[in-house]
């Protein structure tokens, strides 16, 4: 501290003879009372010459101890009238204070949004387990889900078609496999692993999530027949297995399916599905970069698809509801993509990270403005299966922050960075997105099913705050206002806490987590007993219309969620409240791992640790010199 003498052992340590020559004493810093208090040692003291200390008129020995326990105040009452007024006034003040405390305690409160911290490790384990329950194909005996078995073993065989489409995931509570949301799910899960694989590893979930991703990519590799020419019609893309006719008329476990499962096909004009598959294969190749053969297989397939898609970029084909044989089939009823350029930009960006080939980045950045023009107003600032532009600008901002490539990407990078800041500001502003009384952000285009969007908003906000933290930035400006990293992280955590039970219903919307959660989840496997008995479609109706809880707990399933008034109906027959989906759960998993505490630093680690892999995503990118 200022004025402190050098410690013993230093080259300038004062000797005994020096003390005798200059005659100094050690005293503590001058107190507020203006007195110098002596010190038995020079530590935490200042050197003052005997003749420099200010003289006190009161000898030190006569000062009362600061810890004295008794004093003689000699109180004398000179006027009883004034004394009574003083007593009455004091009593009145005390009474009013007590009354105020009681009112605050017993009057109704507006819902308090910040409950106790949640067990994110348990939540993440359960959220991943949901994907085990959605697996189709030859079911692994090691799965933690014990009410599932082999199913869909004839997928790919229909009419005169004989192809292998066994595997993948059932989309939600039905038995249909949709290619589009499956690819989106794999992209998002892969992104979370690329950023936070240290956290996954620390809690013992890295191999689990990688197994889920590989289950998905193995299936995605089956979905297309590689073209042998430049003709657009030479590409065959399978977009869906199963249809709603069977699903509507039959409530049956996938293990018991005996009805035909139609297959729907597309060509290269299904650029939205192709773009998402390219993104999934590319992102997953980074996840499996230590497994050179498999990673190389994923990259090779993604590059071939992308190059073919770009060469045949002559427009986008929308399937119609009446033409079930058209591209997409009935998937358009559930996953009717409103555009395709955002998927091409998304796929190109991920393929650039996977290969380091600047061609893909050039294409993505050149198409960025077109993707913005194509974006539906209702989808602005939302990240979900239909809109990848929001997430792409976050990825490009990441590139600008940590591996800025300069020309000719400055304009696209700058635009992405500005748009990312606007995105974060929109999460924190009540003027852009409404929030329920319980604090849930409302981003969905239609009433209902808000949790999918809240989960991805939580993920992106926490992820971006980590980017800024690595740059040692404290916040970002929002026009005249701004936000701090603490505020951004508080928003991110509030959405996950809401999902996990910190809401007016006091209900966890992730099945199996907490003391209160949905028990009538709209899900065939969960609602029918696993008792070695084959149930026909007619017998399945008994379980569909039952008012009893599901016999099987669909652990980790994120249901659709409450309405805009924080109200929730736990009824199997109301899927807008109780149906889960793989796309929704992927967002929740990403948010949970982003918010999870980072692993403890090892003894030899000196790096700033947020549990992130700051530079691993750039392993294949080399600066141009």
Tab-separated table of C-alpha atoms in Angstrom, residues 217-593:
chain	number	residue	atom	x	y	z
A	217	UNK	CA	-26.343	-38.788	-39.761
A	218	UNK	CA	-26.345	-42.514	-40.587
A	219	UNK	CA	-29.964	-42.060	-41.589
A	220	UNK	CA	-29.367	-38.804	-43.489
A	221	UNK	CA	-26.751	-40.550	-45.631
A	222	UNK	CA	-29.491	-42.929	-46.780
A	223	UNK	CA	-31.890	-40.203	-47.854
A	224	UNK	CA	-30.443	-39.407	-51.252
A	225	UNK	CA	-29.153	-41.260	-54.257
A	226	UNK	CA	-26.086	-39.386	-55.465
A	227	UNK	CA	-26.490	-37.949	-58.946
A	228	UNK	CA	-24.349	-39.257	-61.783
A	229	UNK	CA	-24.934	-36.317	-64.087
A	230	UNK	CA	-25.738	-32.618	-64.024
A	231	UNK	CA	-29.412	-33.261	-64.667
A	232	UNK	CA	-31.652	-32.065	-61.861
A	233	UNK	CA	-33.843	-35.119	-62.265
A	234	UNK	CA	-30.962	-37.495	-61.574
A	235	UNK	CA	-31.052	-36.750	-57.843
A	236	UNK	CA	-33.456	-38.739	-55.688
A	237	UNK	CA	-34.188	-37.342	-52.225
A	238	UNK	CA	-36.434	-39.110	-49.742
A	239	UNK	CA	-38.335	-36.543	-47.739
A	240	UNK	CA	-40.763	-38.590	-45.655
A	241	UNK	CA	-41.595	-42.123	-44.505
A	242	UNK	CA	-45.161	-42.794	-43.330
A	243	UNK	CA	-48.272	-40.675	-43.782
A	244	UNK	CA	-51.045	-39.049	-41.796
A	245	UNK	CA	-53.800	-41.350	-43.047
A	246	UNK	CA	-52.398	-44.175	-40.960
A	247	UNK	CA	-51.465	-41.843	-38.133
A	248	UNK	CA	-54.937	-40.320	-37.935
A	249	UNK	CA	-56.726	-43.646	-38.032
A	250	UNK	CA	-54.371	-45.625	-35.867
A	251	UNK	CA	-53.037	-44.964	-32.358
A	252	UNK	CA	-50.375	-47.669	-32.201
A	253	UNK	CA	-46.852	-48.179	-30.939
A	254	UNK	CA	-44.234	-48.167	-33.715
A	255	UNK	CA	-43.250	-51.710	-32.715
A	256	UNK	CA	-46.779	-52.870	-33.594
A	257	UNK	CA	-47.091	-51.157	-36.995
A	258	UNK	CA	-48.329	-53.505	-39.697
A	259	UNK	CA	-49.736	-51.001	-42.173
A	260	UNK	CA	-47.926	-49.781	-45.292
A	261	UNK	CA	-45.604	-46.818	-44.914
A	262	UNK	CA	-45.507	-44.693	-48.074
A	263	UNK	CA	-42.287	-42.996	-49.182
A	264	UNK	CA	-42.162	-39.480	-50.606
A	265	UNK	CA	-39.434	-38.325	-52.967
A	266	UNK	CA	-38.003	-35.040	-54.263
A	267	UNK	CA	-35.348	-33.930	-56.735
A	268	UNK	CA	-32.747	-31.162	-56.586
A	269	UNK	CA	-35.424	-28.464	-56.426
A	270	UNK	CA	-36.095	-29.394	-52.789
A	271	UNK	CA	-33.357	-26.926	-51.901
A	272	UNK	CA	-34.651	-26.248	-48.398
A	273	UNK	CA	-34.313	-29.912	-47.407
A	274	UNK	CA	-31.015	-30.266	-49.274
A	275	UNK	CA	-29.569	-27.173	-47.611
A	276	UNK	CA	-30.444	-28.476	-44.163
A	277	UNK	CA	-29.030	-31.926	-44.861
A	278	UNK	CA	-25.813	-30.296	-46.102
A	279	UNK	CA	-25.631	-28.244	-42.901
A	280	UNK	CA	-26.212	-31.338	-40.741
A	281	UNK	CA	-23.578	-33.467	-42.473
A	282	UNK	CA	-21.056	-30.600	-42.406
A	283	UNK	CA	-21.554	-29.721	-38.746
A	284	UNK	CA	-21.472	-33.386	-37.745
A	285	UNK	CA	-18.206	-33.868	-39.640
A	286	UNK	CA	-16.624	-31.377	-37.222
A	287	UNK	CA	-18.052	-33.282	-34.257
A	288	UNK	CA	-16.428	-36.483	-35.569
A	289	UNK	CA	-13.198	-34.873	-36.793
A	290	UNK	CA	-11.149	-37.296	-34.698
A	291	UNK	CA	-12.748	-40.160	-36.639
A	292	UNK	CA	-11.180	-39.361	-39.991
A	293	UNK	CA	-12.961	-41.940	-42.133
A	294	UNK	CA	-16.477	-41.151	-40.956
A	295	UNK	CA	-15.885	-37.406	-40.914
A	296	UNK	CA	-14.532	-37.608	-44.453
A	297	UNK	CA	-17.584	-39.555	-45.587
A	298	UNK	CA	-19.879	-36.852	-44.205
A	299	UNK	CA	-17.908	-34.037	-45.853
A	300	UNK	CA	-17.763	-35.824	-49.200
A	301	UNK	CA	-21.534	-36.318	-49.243
A	302	UNK	CA	-22.199	-32.716	-48.187
A	303	UNK	CA	-19.896	-31.287	-50.854
A	304	UNK	CA	-21.404	-33.426	-53.595
A	305	UNK	CA	-24.919	-32.413	-52.617
A	306	UNK	CA	-24.027	-28.732	-52.350
A	307	UNK	CA	-22.182	-28.521	-55.654
A	308	UNK	CA	-25.026	-30.302	-57.395
A	309	UNK	CA	-27.613	-28.054	-55.762
A	310	UNK	CA	-25.783	-24.856	-56.743
A	311	UNK	CA	-25.328	-25.969	-60.354
A	312	UNK	CA	-29.042	-26.681	-60.581
A	313	UNK	CA	-30.215	-23.622	-58.641
A	314	UNK	CA	-33.080	-22.914	-61.035
A	315	UNK	CA	-35.747	-22.340	-58.461
A	316	UNK	CA	-37.559	-23.980	-55.582
A	317	UNK	CA	-40.390	-26.477	-55.805
A	318	UNK	CA	-43.179	-26.273	-53.265
A	319	UNK	CA	-45.266	-29.369	-52.775
A	320	UNK	CA	-49.028	-28.856	-52.439
A	321	UNK	CA	-51.481	-30.302	-49.988
A	322	UNK	CA	-53.538	-31.946	-52.727
A	323	UNK	CA	-50.603	-33.531	-54.508
A	324	UNK	CA	-49.351	-35.922	-51.859
A	325	UNK	CA	-46.974	-37.448	-54.388
A	326	UNK	CA	-45.286	-34.078	-54.941
A	327	UNK	CA	-42.010	-33.168	-53.295
A	328	UNK	CA	-42.388	-33.158	-49.563
A	329	UNK	CA	-45.648	-35.046	-49.543
A	330	UNK	CA	-47.652	-34.428	-46.415
A	331	UNK	CA	-44.627	-32.968	-44.678
A	332	UNK	CA	-45.799	-29.623	-46.039
A	333	UNK	CA	-48.740	-29.793	-43.635
A	334	UNK	CA	-46.360	-29.846	-40.690
A	335	UNK	CA	-43.066	-28.427	-41.973
A	336	UNK	CA	-44.033	-26.169	-44.849
A	337	UNK	CA	-40.817	-24.227	-45.403
A	338	UNK	CA	-41.493	-20.614	-46.367
A	339	UNK	CA	-38.208	-20.237	-48.272
A	340	UNK	CA	-35.026	-21.971	-49.264
A	341	UNK	CA	-32.223	-19.383	-49.550
A	342	UNK	CA	-31.700	-19.331	-45.791
A	343	UNK	CA	-31.032	-23.095	-45.884
A	344	UNK	CA	-28.517	-22.682	-48.735
A	345	UNK	CA	-26.709	-19.927	-46.807
A	346	UNK	CA	-26.850	-22.037	-43.628
A	347	UNK	CA	-25.530	-25.112	-45.421
A	348	UNK	CA	-22.785	-23.154	-47.190
A	349	UNK	CA	-21.614	-21.586	-43.941
A	350	UNK	CA	-21.332	-24.947	-42.200
A	351	UNK	CA	-19.632	-26.500	-45.216
A	352	UNK	CA	-17.079	-23.689	-45.116
A	353	UNK	CA	-16.305	-24.451	-41.464
A	354	UNK	CA	-16.049	-28.165	-42.285
A	355	UNK	CA	-13.716	-27.783	-45.280
A	356	UNK	CA	-12.099	-24.349	-45.154
A	357	UNK	CA	-13.029	-23.925	-48.822
A	358	UNK	CA	-13.691	-20.217	-49.393
A	359	UNK	CA	-16.018	-20.977	-52.289
A	360	UNK	CA	-18.759	-21.978	-49.856
A	361	UNK	CA	-18.300	-18.852	-47.748
A	362	UNK	CA	-18.355	-16.646	-50.835
A	363	UNK	CA	-21.621	-18.193	-51.969
A	364	UNK	CA	-23.158	-17.903	-48.487
A	365	UNK	CA	-22.196	-14.264	-48.003
A	366	UNK	CA	-23.269	-13.300	-51.524
A	367	UNK	CA	-26.679	-14.874	-50.912
A	368	UNK	CA	-27.077	-13.373	-47.436
A	369	UNK	CA	-28.945	-10.287	-48.622
A	370	UNK	CA	-31.269	-12.407	-50.772
A	371	UNK	CA	-32.011	-14.568	-47.731
A	372	UNK	CA	-32.883	-11.454	-45.752
A	373	UNK	CA	-35.237	-10.302	-48.504
A	374	UNK	CA	-36.910	-13.718	-48.561
A	375	UNK	CA	-37.380	-13.916	-44.800
A	376	UNK	CA	-41.008	-13.762	-43.707
A	377	UNK	CA	-41.796	-10.856	-41.398
A	378	UNK	CA	-43.354	-13.263	-38.912
A	379	UNK	CA	-40.062	-15.185	-38.745
A	380	UNK	CA	-37.754	-12.223	-38.174
A	381	UNK	CA	-35.353	-12.817	-35.261
A	382	UNK	CA	-36.626	-16.372	-34.712
A	383	UNK	CA	-34.441	-19.478	-34.930
A	384	UNK	CA	-36.287	-22.724	-35.558
A	385	UNK	CA	-36.709	-25.433	-38.194
A	386	UNK	CA	-38.067	-22.963	-40.783
A	387	UNK	CA	-35.691	-20.008	-40.343
A	388	UNK	CA	-31.912	-20.466	-40.274
A	389	UNK	CA	-31.010	-16.858	-41.129
A	390	UNK	CA	-31.072	-15.804	-37.474
A	391	UNK	CA	-28.553	-18.483	-36.492
A	392	UNK	CA	-26.412	-17.944	-39.599
A	393	UNK	CA	-25.720	-14.304	-38.733
A	394	UNK	CA	-24.604	-15.425	-35.259
A	395	UNK	CA	-22.202	-17.906	-36.881
A	396	UNK	CA	-20.823	-15.261	-39.246
A	397	UNK	CA	-20.422	-12.865	-36.315
A	398	UNK	CA	-18.429	-15.574	-34.553
A	399	UNK	CA	-16.192	-15.787	-37.608
A	400	UNK	CA	-15.703	-12.025	-37.612
A	401	UNK	CA	-14.844	-11.950	-33.908
A	402	UNK	CA	-12.253	-14.721	-33.824
A	403	UNK	CA	-10.994	-15.343	-37.375
A	404	UNK	CA	-11.756	-12.253	-39.448
A	405	UNK	CA	-10.944	-13.031	-43.076
A	406	UNK	CA	-11.250	-9.462	-44.286
A	407	UNK	CA	-11.876	-8.800	-47.977
A	408	UNK	CA	-14.251	-9.590	-49.647
A	409	UNK	CA	-16.392	-10.521	-46.651
A	410	UNK	CA	-16.382	-7.250	-44.699
A	411	UNK	CA	-19.849	-6.126	-45.738
A	412	UNK	CA	-21.570	-9.432	-44.937
A	413	UNK	CA	-19.678	-9.798	-41.659
A	414	UNK	CA	-20.510	-6.258	-40.581
A	415	UNK	CA	-24.165	-6.725	-41.477
A	416	UNK	CA	-24.257	-10.009	-39.561
A	417	UNK	CA	-22.694	-8.425	-36.492
A	418	UNK	CA	-25.200	-5.570	-36.488
A	419	UNK	CA	-28.079	-7.947	-36.983
A	420	UNK	CA	-26.849	-10.140	-34.117
A	421	UNK	CA	-26.780	-7.149	-31.781
A	422	UNK	CA	-30.325	-6.285	-32.853
A	423	UNK	CA	-31.329	-9.872	-32.151
A	424	UNK	CA	-29.988	-9.713	-28.610
A	425	UNK	CA	-31.660	-6.365	-28.020
A	426	UNK	CA	-34.971	-7.822	-29.217
A	427	UNK	CA	-34.787	-10.514	-26.540
A	428	UNK	CA	-34.467	-7.895	-23.830
A	429	UNK	CA	-36.952	-5.389	-25.209
A	430	UNK	CA	-40.663	-5.656	-24.490
A	431	UNK	CA	-41.368	-3.578	-27.594
A	432	UNK	CA	-40.400	-6.318	-30.081
A	433	UNK	CA	-41.428	-9.572	-28.424
A	434	UNK	CA	-44.142	-9.840	-25.822
A	435	UNK	CA	-43.637	-11.884	-22.689
A	436	UNK	CA	-46.182	-13.675	-20.576
A	437	UNK	CA	-46.846	-12.607	-17.005
A	438	UNK	CA	-44.587	-15.473	-15.990
A	439	UNK	CA	-41.729	-14.163	-18.139
A	440	UNK	CA	-41.851	-16.515	-21.156
A	441	UNK	CA	-40.863	-14.821	-24.409
A	442	UNK	CA	-43.504	-15.152	-27.129
A	443	UNK	CA	-41.895	-15.534	-30.549
A	444	UNK	CA	-44.088	-18.104	-32.269
A	445	UNK	CA	-45.991	-17.187	-35.374
A	446	UNK	CA	-49.197	-18.711	-34.061
A	447	UNK	CA	-50.702	-19.022	-30.575
A	448	UNK	CA	-49.403	-22.011	-28.686
A	449	UNK	CA	-46.222	-24.082	-28.746
A	450	UNK	CA	-43.927	-21.263	-27.511
A	451	UNK	CA	-41.246	-23.344	-25.787
A	452	UNK	CA	-39.400	-24.382	-28.952
A	453	UNK	CA	-38.654	-20.746	-29.755
A	454	UNK	CA	-37.860	-19.787	-26.163
A	455	UNK	CA	-35.293	-22.595	-26.007
A	456	UNK	CA	-33.376	-21.452	-29.108
A	457	UNK	CA	-33.532	-17.830	-27.916
A	458	UNK	CA	-31.997	-18.988	-24.648
A	459	UNK	CA	-29.255	-20.851	-26.507
A	460	UNK	CA	-28.307	-17.995	-28.843
A	461	UNK	CA	-28.320	-15.363	-26.089
A	462	UNK	CA	-26.066	-17.388	-23.791
A	463	UNK	CA	-23.807	-18.385	-26.682
A	464	UNK	CA	-23.377	-14.779	-27.813
A	465	UNK	CA	-22.696	-13.608	-24.271
A	466	UNK	CA	-19.879	-16.173	-24.134
A	467	UNK	CA	-18.457	-14.815	-27.388
A	468	UNK	CA	-18.442	-11.306	-25.919
A	469	UNK	CA	-16.927	-12.582	-22.686
A	470	UNK	CA	-14.038	-14.145	-24.595
A	471	UNK	CA	-13.469	-10.737	-26.181
A	472	UNK	CA	-13.571	-9.126	-22.704
A	473	UNK	CA	-16.549	-7.010	-23.675
A	474	UNK	CA	-19.032	-5.994	-21.016
A	475	UNK	CA	-22.075	-5.517	-23.246
A	476	UNK	CA	-23.488	-4.121	-26.470
A	477	UNK	CA	-25.335	-0.943	-27.357
A	478	UNK	CA	-28.975	-1.018	-28.418
A	479	UNK	CA	-29.344	2.415	-29.929
A	480	UNK	CA	-29.678	4.793	-26.988
A	481	UNK	CA	-29.735	1.927	-24.506
A	482	UNK	CA	-27.657	-1.198	-24.158
A	483	UNK	CA	-27.350	-4.508	-22.414
A	484	UNK	CA	-24.763	-6.081	-20.151
A	485	UNK	CA	-23.608	-9.669	-20.309
A	486	UNK	CA	-25.232	-10.239	-16.939
A	487	UNK	CA	-28.583	-9.055	-18.284
A	488	UNK	CA	-28.285	-11.226	-21.380
A	489	UNK	CA	-27.414	-14.301	-19.333
A	490	UNK	CA	-30.223	-13.566	-16.916
A	491	UNK	CA	-32.669	-13.599	-19.831
A	492	UNK	CA	-31.224	-16.875	-21.099
A	493	UNK	CA	-31.508	-18.540	-17.701
A	494	UNK	CA	-35.023	-17.177	-17.134
A	495	UNK	CA	-36.331	-19.026	-20.185
A	496	UNK	CA	-34.829	-22.349	-19.135
A	497	UNK	CA	-35.991	-21.849	-15.550
A	498	UNK	CA	-39.489	-21.191	-16.847
A	499	UNK	CA	-39.391	-24.437	-18.818
A	500	UNK	CA	-38.129	-26.370	-15.809
A	501	UNK	CA	-40.820	-25.201	-13.414
A	502	UNK	CA	-40.298	-21.543	-12.537
A	503	UNK	CA	-43.686	-20.522	-13.955
A	504	UNK	CA	-47.185	-19.690	-12.690
A	505	UNK	CA	-48.338	-23.304	-13.152
A	506	UNK	CA	-45.383	-24.476	-11.040
A	507	UNK	CA	-44.978	-27.209	-13.649
A	508	UNK	CA	-41.865	-28.478	-15.359
A	509	UNK	CA	-42.584	-28.726	-19.062
A	510	UNK	CA	-39.821	-31.286	-19.442
A	511	UNK	CA	-41.267	-34.683	-18.576
A	512	UNK	CA	-39.675	-36.376	-15.586
A	513	UNK	CA	-37.944	-33.280	-14.226
A	514	UNK	CA	-39.071	-31.962	-10.860
A	515	UNK	CA	-42.070	-32.950	-8.776
A	516	UNK	CA	-44.775	-31.814	-11.210
A	517	UNK	CA	-44.707	-32.392	-14.966
A	518	UNK	CA	-47.128	-33.440	-17.760
A	519	UNK	CA	-48.388	-37.003	-17.356
A	520	UNK	CA	-50.619	-37.284	-20.438
A	521	UNK	CA	-48.028	-36.560	-23.112
A	522	UNK	CA	-49.407	-36.903	-26.654
A	523	UNK	CA	-47.150	-39.794	-27.627
A	524	UNK	CA	-47.992	-43.284	-28.840
A	525	UNK	CA	-45.110	-45.217	-27.242
A	526	UNK	CA	-45.467	-43.499	-23.891
A	527	UNK	CA	-49.250	-43.895	-23.689
A	528	UNK	CA	-49.491	-47.649	-24.448
A	529	UNK	CA	-48.237	-50.202	-21.887
A	530	UNK	CA	-45.022	-52.083	-22.668
A	531	UNK	CA	-46.312	-55.505	-21.656
A	532	UNK	CA	-45.399	-57.855	-24.528
A	533	UNK	CA	-48.940	-57.575	-25.869
A	534	UNK	CA	-49.610	-56.516	-29.468
A	535	UNK	CA	-52.260	-53.794	-29.596
A	536	UNK	CA	-54.191	-53.243	-32.806
A	537	UNK	CA	-55.234	-49.812	-34.064
A	538	UNK	CA	-58.697	-50.265	-32.588
A	539	UNK	CA	-57.266	-51.304	-29.230
A	540	UNK	CA	-54.969	-48.294	-29.281
A	541	UNK	CA	-57.942	-45.925	-29.084
A	542	UNK	CA	-58.430	-47.073	-25.521
A	543	UNK	CA	-55.135	-45.464	-24.587
A	544	UNK	CA	-55.630	-42.386	-26.752
A	545	UNK	CA	-58.862	-41.431	-24.990
A	546	UNK	CA	-57.845	-42.557	-21.529
A	547	UNK	CA	-57.763	-39.902	-18.818
A	548	UNK	CA	-55.136	-41.821	-16.875
A	549	UNK	CA	-51.437	-40.857	-16.823
A	550	UNK	CA	-49.196	-42.463	-19.436
A	551	UNK	CA	-47.942	-45.864	-18.251
A	552	UNK	CA	-44.457	-44.984	-19.561
A	553	UNK	CA	-42.630	-41.806	-18.534
A	554	UNK	CA	-41.224	-40.148	-21.659
A	555	UNK	CA	-38.186	-38.865	-19.802
A	556	UNK	CA	-36.785	-35.559	-21.015
A	557	UNK	CA	-39.525	-34.732	-23.523
A	558	UNK	CA	-40.164	-31.004	-23.914
A	559	UNK	CA	-43.896	-30.621	-24.524
A	560	UNK	CA	-45.366	-27.846	-26.682
A	561	UNK	CA	-46.049	-25.749	-23.601
A	562	UNK	CA	-48.563	-23.258	-22.232
A	563	UNK	CA	-50.592	-20.590	-24.009
A	564	UNK	CA	-49.877	-16.857	-23.985
A	565	UNK	CA	-51.585	-16.581	-20.590
A	566	UNK	CA	-49.290	-19.148	-18.931
A	567	UNK	CA	-52.141	-21.688	-18.855
A	568	UNK	CA	-51.480	-25.340	-19.627
A	569	UNK	CA	-53.825	-28.263	-20.223
A	570	UNK	CA	-52.338	-31.668	-19.452
A	571	UNK	CA	-54.526	-33.690	-21.815
A	572	UNK	CA	-53.349	-36.311	-24.287
A	573	UNK	CA	-56.012	-35.223	-26.761
A	574	UNK	CA	-54.626	-31.671	-26.927
A	575	UNK	CA	-51.294	-31.963	-28.784
A	576	UNK	CA	-50.925	-28.182	-28.993
A	577	UNK	CA	-50.106	-28.410	-25.278
A	578	UNK	CA	-48.718	-31.901	-24.720
A	579	UNK	CA	-46.923	-33.099	-27.877
A	580	UNK	CA	-43.102	-33.084	-27.950
A	581	UNK	CA	-40.826	-33.041	-31.008
A	582	UNK	CA	-37.173	-33.716	-31.780
A	583	UNK	CA	-36.700	-30.157	-33.116
A	584	UNK	CA	-37.922	-28.626	-29.839
A	585	UNK	CA	-35.758	-30.911	-27.736
A	586	UNK	CA	-32.670	-30.061	-29.785
A	587	UNK	CA	-33.101	-26.393	-28.841
A	588	UNK	CA	-33.547	-27.285	-25.183
A	589	UNK	CA	-30.412	-29.453	-25.157
A	590	UNK	CA	-28.418	-26.608	-26.731
A	591	UNK	CA	-29.708	-24.115	-24.150
A	592	UNK	CA	-29.030	-26.440	-21.219
A	593	UNK	CA	-25.426	-27.149	-22.160
